[in-house]
Amino acid sequence: MRAGCSLGIPEEFAFVLWRSTEKAFRLYLLQKFSWIGKEKFHKSQHWGYCNNVAMLVGEDKPGIGGEPLPGQKLKPKYSVFPEGMGSDAPAWVAFDKQILDSMKPLRPYERIDTLKQFLEHNGHVLRFFCVWDDPESMFHDPRELVLHYYLSDDTIDIKEIIPVNSGRDAVPLFLRRDKLPKYAPTGLYQPGTITSRTILNVFGKLVGNRGRYILDNRKTGAVHQEFYRDSDLKIGAVINVWGRKVILCDCDEFTKEYYRTKYGIEDFTPVQHKAPPPPKPEKTFPPYTGFGSEEDSLCSCMGLLPKPPQKDFKKFMEKDRSGMESNILRFRAKLVTDSPVDKDRKFIISYFLSDDTISVFEHIQQNTGILGGKFLERGRIKKPGQQLFKSEPSEYFKAQNLFVGARVCFYGHNFLLVDADEYTFNYMEKHANEFSVADIGVILKKLKYIAEPRSREIRQMFAAADPEHTNVIEYDPFRNLIISVTDGAFSEHEIMTLGRYYSVRDECEMDLHFLLAVAQEKLKKNNFENFEQLSAVLIYNDREKCGVLPHEICWTICKSFKLPVADGDLQALLTMFEDDHKQVEYKKFVDGLNWRENQIPAFQTIKVPLKNEDDWSREPPSLPVKGIKYLPLLDDLFGKEE
């Protein structure tokens, strides 16, 4: 510093020069003697040529011996894992012949997969019933809409329910099917602004006049829109349909089950958006004028163009005569009168189930001075005591109003039904749900309610009526006992149903020759000769070729051939040809019916009216019940006696 002053250099400059010289000297010494204790002294190449231009190519290269230069920060040798983990071999050696679960990359590289959603929810549509209060409407009437949300692709369409005579044009759709944005309407976008992917042209056309494209995963500049999803839709929610506020008021059962299962929603109370409709005024009809039938007059009040009254065609087809099924209930009746001339007159009342009509015929009796024949033309009969000119339709007699013991009035004539034919009893018992007087279950329940407090006394009364202890009493004592026990609460038909249920059939009724004679007479009158075909069908159904068939199969085959034999007689015949195992010997059965080869002599036929005679001129037979097994009846009423 003094030397600098002696050379005529100012003191301040001399001090700066001295300091810089000292720093350079120290750096020189550091570089001069830094090699002490080191073994590597190679230099890195920092300069080179690129495209024949000299430039710095080793900015990140270290100094002598691999040491970093002053102020230099070297990049780490290992990017993820620290030193010591994994192999030190080069990557091309370490991963040689090692392959990943193979994938074929697609361009663009982002994969948008909607197939799974489509396969899981194809055909699944949520339906909401909506309302839109149009503010621009003149009368501000609500517009009813139906919104469909398609779970397969999250799209929505809306249809409008146009009321009748509303003056609005019928359009197919209120909103076509598409994704519905939440914040619409917005400004218009340029074409290509809204896309599912953002593609960058980063290389241009360099090689072979072909461009190179990559996908912008950052979606720079993409327009993000929010669309309505199934989670946004619920009853009571208000959604924006392109500026229109639509209220979701209700949904269907599938939609309720979907939200109940997926989101646990249980409250689906609908939103009442309109007042309930006023009750429809009751239609009143003018009273009947007396011209024509009531049904025809009523049809003229139904419209401007009168139409004839419609008949119940289905009932007619089901209840019309088919083979031996006449579907006609026949009762024997007498007049309820004090006149000695009229009280002995006998009538046949026929009720036709196909159209609820009734006809009355009088039995021909000799030396009475009264001609028998048609007493009342077939037709529907009104119940007595009804007003003639009224607006309400009249009540007519039904099948349930006719039974043994009933009193009916037909146009001022009072009849007492005293008996019925076998077909009527069988039909009413077969359709016991329609006829309570023929329902054995109802009758027993009614009798048990009346007689249970007097069970011991009633047992003694029945035992007294059977002094010989045969456990069987005749029908007349049985009828008198039931009347005394019930104090007249049972009708004759109910007593007959009890007697038929617990009856003991007379042996003469089940006589084989009698039944075969009746059956052959019927077959001969109807010219039935298909015995060979009947026998062939029975043999065909006998798979084991044992000569017998079950009772039900034989019954079905006989009905398929439409044998003109009453059901009761056919059942009795099949029962008589059964063996010890309840199997029908069908060959003997067919031979017995064959009136061509095995005709029963004429003297063996019965000279009395047939049990199921359909001719109105004959009286229906009396009840074919001779004896009643009363012990089973008492057991069913009071239980078995100890």
CSV table of C-alpha atoms in Angstrom, one decimal, residues 398-574:
chain,number,residue,atom,x,y,z
A,398,LYS,CA,-132.2,-64.3,-10.4
A,399,ALA,CA,-131.2,-68.0,-10.0
A,400,GLN,CA,-130.5,-67.4,-6.3
A,401,ASN,CA,-134.1,-66.5,-5.7
A,402,LEU,CA,-135.4,-69.9,-6.8
A,403,PHE,CA,-135.0,-72.9,-4.5
A,404,VAL,CA,-137.2,-75.5,-2.9
A,405,GLY,CA,-139.4,-73.8,-0.4
A,406,ALA,CA,-139.2,-70.4,-1.9
A,407,ARG,CA,-142.3,-68.3,-2.6
A,408,VAL,CA,-142.2,-66.2,-5.8
A,409,CYS,CA,-144.8,-64.0,-7.4
A,410,PHE,CA,-144.9,-63.9,-11.2
A,411,TYR,CA,-147.2,-61.2,-12.5
A,412,GLY,CA,-149.6,-61.6,-9.6
A,413,HIS,CA,-149.5,-65.4,-9.4
A,414,ASN,CA,-147.9,-66.7,-6.2
A,415,PHE,CA,-146.0,-69.9,-6.5
A,416,LEU,CA,-144.5,-72.2,-3.9
A,417,LEU,CA,-141.5,-74.2,-5.2
A,418,VAL,CA,-142.0,-77.7,-3.7
A,419,ASP,CA,-139.4,-79.8,-5.6
A,420,ALA,CA,-136.6,-79.8,-8.2
A,421,ASP,CA,-135.1,-82.3,-10.6
A,422,GLU,CA,-131.8,-84.1,-10.0
A,423,TYR,CA,-129.9,-81.8,-12.5
A,424,THR,CA,-131.0,-78.7,-10.5
A,425,PHE,CA,-129.8,-80.2,-7.2
A,426,ASN,CA,-126.5,-81.3,-8.7
A,427,TYR,CA,-125.9,-78.0,-10.4
A,428,MET,CA,-126.6,-75.9,-7.2
A,429,GLU,CA,-124.4,-78.2,-5.1
A,430,LYS,CA,-121.6,-78.0,-7.7
A,431,HIS,CA,-121.8,-74.2,-7.7
A,432,ALA,CA,-122.3,-73.9,-3.9
A,433,ASN,CA,-120.5,-70.6,-3.8
A,434,GLU,CA,-123.4,-69.1,-5.8
A,435,PHE,CA,-126.2,-70.9,-3.9
A,436,SER,CA,-126.0,-70.7,-0.2
A,437,VAL,CA,-129.0,-73.1,0.3
A,438,ALA,CA,-126.9,-75.8,-1.4
A,439,ASP,CA,-123.6,-75.1,0.4
A,440,ILE,CA,-123.1,-77.9,2.9
A,441,GLY,CA,-120.4,-76.0,4.8
A,442,VAL,CA,-122.7,-72.9,5.3
A,443,ILE,CA,-125.6,-75.2,6.3
A,444,LEU,CA,-123.6,-77.1,8.9
A,445,LYS,CA,-122.2,-73.9,10.4
A,446,LYS,CA,-125.7,-72.5,10.7
A,447,LEU,CA,-127.0,-75.7,12.2
A,448,LYS,CA,-124.2,-75.9,14.7
A,449,TYR,CA,-124.7,-72.4,15.9
A,450,ILE,CA,-128.4,-73.2,16.6
A,451,ALA,CA,-128.1,-76.7,17.9
A,452,GLU,CA,-124.8,-76.7,19.9
A,453,PRO,CA,-126.3,-75.6,23.2
A,454,ARG,CA,-128.7,-78.6,23.0
A,455,SER,CA,-126.2,-81.2,21.8
A,456,ARG,CA,-127.1,-83.9,24.4
A,457,GLU,CA,-130.8,-83.4,23.9
A,458,ILE,CA,-130.5,-83.6,20.1
A,459,ARG,CA,-128.5,-86.8,20.3
A,460,GLN,CA,-131.3,-88.3,22.4
A,461,MET,CA,-133.9,-87.1,19.9
A,462,PHE,CA,-132.1,-88.8,17.0
A,463,ALA,CA,-131.6,-92.0,19.1
A,464,ALA,CA,-135.3,-92.1,19.9
A,465,ALA,CA,-136.1,-91.9,16.2
A,466,ASP,CA,-133.9,-95.1,15.6
A,467,PRO,CA,-135.3,-97.7,18.0
A,468,GLU,CA,-133.7,-100.6,16.2
A,469,HIS,CA,-130.2,-98.9,16.5
A,470,THR,CA,-129.5,-99.1,12.8
A,471,ASN,CA,-127.9,-95.7,12.8
A,472,VAL,CA,-130.1,-94.8,9.8
A,473,ILE,CA,-133.5,-93.0,9.9
A,474,GLU,CA,-135.9,-92.3,7.1
A,475,TYR,CA,-136.1,-88.9,5.4
A,476,ASP,CA,-139.4,-87.8,6.8
A,477,PRO,CA,-138.5,-88.3,10.5
A,478,PHE,CA,-135.1,-86.6,9.7
A,479,ARG,CA,-136.9,-83.6,8.2
A,480,ASN,CA,-139.2,-83.3,11.2
A,481,LEU,CA,-136.3,-83.4,13.6
A,482,ILE,CA,-134.4,-80.7,11.7
A,483,ILE,CA,-137.5,-78.5,11.6
A,484,SER,CA,-138.0,-78.9,15.4
A,485,VAL,CA,-134.4,-78.2,16.2
A,486,THR,CA,-134.1,-75.1,14.0
A,487,ASP,CA,-137.6,-73.9,14.8
A,488,GLY,CA,-138.4,-73.3,11.1
A,489,ALA,CA,-135.1,-71.4,10.4
A,490,PHE,CA,-134.1,-73.8,7.6
A,491,SER,CA,-135.7,-73.9,4.2
A,492,GLU,CA,-136.8,-77.1,2.5
A,493,HIS,CA,-133.9,-76.9,0.2
A,494,GLU,CA,-131.3,-76.7,3.0
A,495,ILE,CA,-132.9,-79.7,4.7
A,496,MET,CA,-132.8,-81.6,1.4
A,497,THR,CA,-129.1,-80.7,1.0
A,498,LEU,CA,-128.4,-82.1,4.4
A,499,GLY,CA,-130.4,-85.2,3.6
A,500,ARG,CA,-128.6,-85.7,0.3
A,501,TYR,CA,-125.2,-85.3,1.9
A,502,TYR,CA,-125.8,-87.9,4.6
A,503,SER,CA,-128.1,-90.2,2.6
A,504,VAL,CA,-128.0,-93.9,2.1
A,505,ARG,CA,-128.9,-94.6,-1.5
A,506,ASP,CA,-131.5,-97.4,-2.1
A,507,GLU,CA,-130.1,-100.4,-3.7
A,508,CYS,CA,-132.8,-100.4,-6.4
A,509,GLU,CA,-131.6,-97.0,-7.6
A,510,MET,CA,-128.2,-98.4,-8.3
A,511,ASP,CA,-129.4,-101.4,-10.2
A,512,LEU,CA,-127.0,-102.1,-13.0
A,513,HIS,CA,-129.7,-103.3,-15.5
A,514,PHE,CA,-131.8,-100.3,-14.8
A,515,LEU,CA,-129.0,-97.8,-15.4
A,516,LEU,CA,-127.9,-99.7,-18.6
A,517,ALA,CA,-131.4,-99.7,-19.8
A,518,VAL,CA,-131.7,-95.9,-19.3
A,519,ALA,CA,-128.4,-95.3,-20.9
A,520,GLN,CA,-129.1,-97.5,-23.9
A,521,GLU,CA,-132.5,-95.8,-24.4
A,522,LYS,CA,-130.7,-92.4,-24.5
A,523,LEU,CA,-128.0,-93.6,-26.8
A,524,LYS,CA,-130.6,-95.2,-29.2
A,525,LYS,CA,-132.7,-92.0,-29.3
A,526,ASN,CA,-129.6,-89.9,-30.2
A,527,ASN,CA,-128.3,-92.5,-32.8
A,528,PHE,CA,-125.0,-92.9,-31.0
A,529,GLU,CA,-123.1,-95.8,-32.5
A,530,ASN,CA,-119.4,-94.9,-32.1
A,531,PHE,CA,-118.7,-97.8,-29.7
A,532,GLU,CA,-115.6,-99.0,-31.7
A,533,GLN,CA,-114.0,-95.6,-31.6
A,534,LEU,CA,-114.8,-95.2,-27.9
A,535,SER,CA,-113.2,-98.6,-27.2
A,536,ALA,CA,-110.1,-97.8,-29.3
A,537,VAL,CA,-109.5,-94.5,-27.4
A,538,LEU,CA,-109.8,-96.3,-24.0
A,539,ILE,CA,-107.4,-99.0,-25.2
A,540,TYR,CA,-104.9,-96.3,-26.4
A,541,ASN,CA,-104.9,-94.7,-22.9
A,542,ASP,CA,-104.3,-98.1,-21.3
A,543,ARG,CA,-100.5,-97.9,-21.6
A,544,GLU,CA,-100.0,-101.0,-19.4
A,545,LYS,CA,-102.6,-103.0,-21.3
A,546,CYS,CA,-104.2,-104.3,-18.1
A,547,GLY,CA,-107.8,-103.8,-19.1
A,548,VAL,CA,-108.6,-101.1,-16.5
A,549,LEU,CA,-108.3,-97.3,-16.3
A,550,PRO,CA,-108.8,-94.7,-13.6
A,551,HIS,CA,-112.3,-93.4,-13.1
A,552,GLU,CA,-111.3,-89.8,-14.0
A,553,ILE,CA,-109.8,-90.8,-17.3
A,554,CYS,CA,-112.8,-92.8,-18.4
A,555,TRP,CA,-115.1,-89.9,-17.4
A,556,THR,CA,-113.0,-87.5,-19.5
A,557,ILE,CA,-113.0,-89.7,-22.5
A,558,CYS,CA,-116.8,-90.3,-22.3
A,559,LYS,CA,-117.4,-86.5,-22.1
A,560,SER,CA,-115.1,-86.0,-25.1
A,561,PHE,CA,-117.4,-88.3,-27.1
A,562,LYS,CA,-120.4,-86.3,-25.9
A,563,LEU,CA,-122.3,-89.4,-24.7
A,564,PRO,CA,-126.0,-88.4,-24.4
A,565,VAL,CA,-126.1,-89.8,-20.8
A,566,ALA,CA,-126.8,-87.7,-17.7
A,567,ASP,CA,-123.8,-87.0,-15.5
A,568,GLY,CA,-125.3,-88.8,-12.5
A,569,ASP,CA,-126.1,-91.9,-14.5
A,570,LEU,CA,-122.6,-91.9,-16.1
A,571,GLN,CA,-120.9,-91.6,-12.8
A,572,ALA,CA,-123.0,-94.4,-11.4
A,573,LEU,CA,-122.3,-96.7,-14.3
A,574,LEU,CA,-118.5,-96.1,-14.1
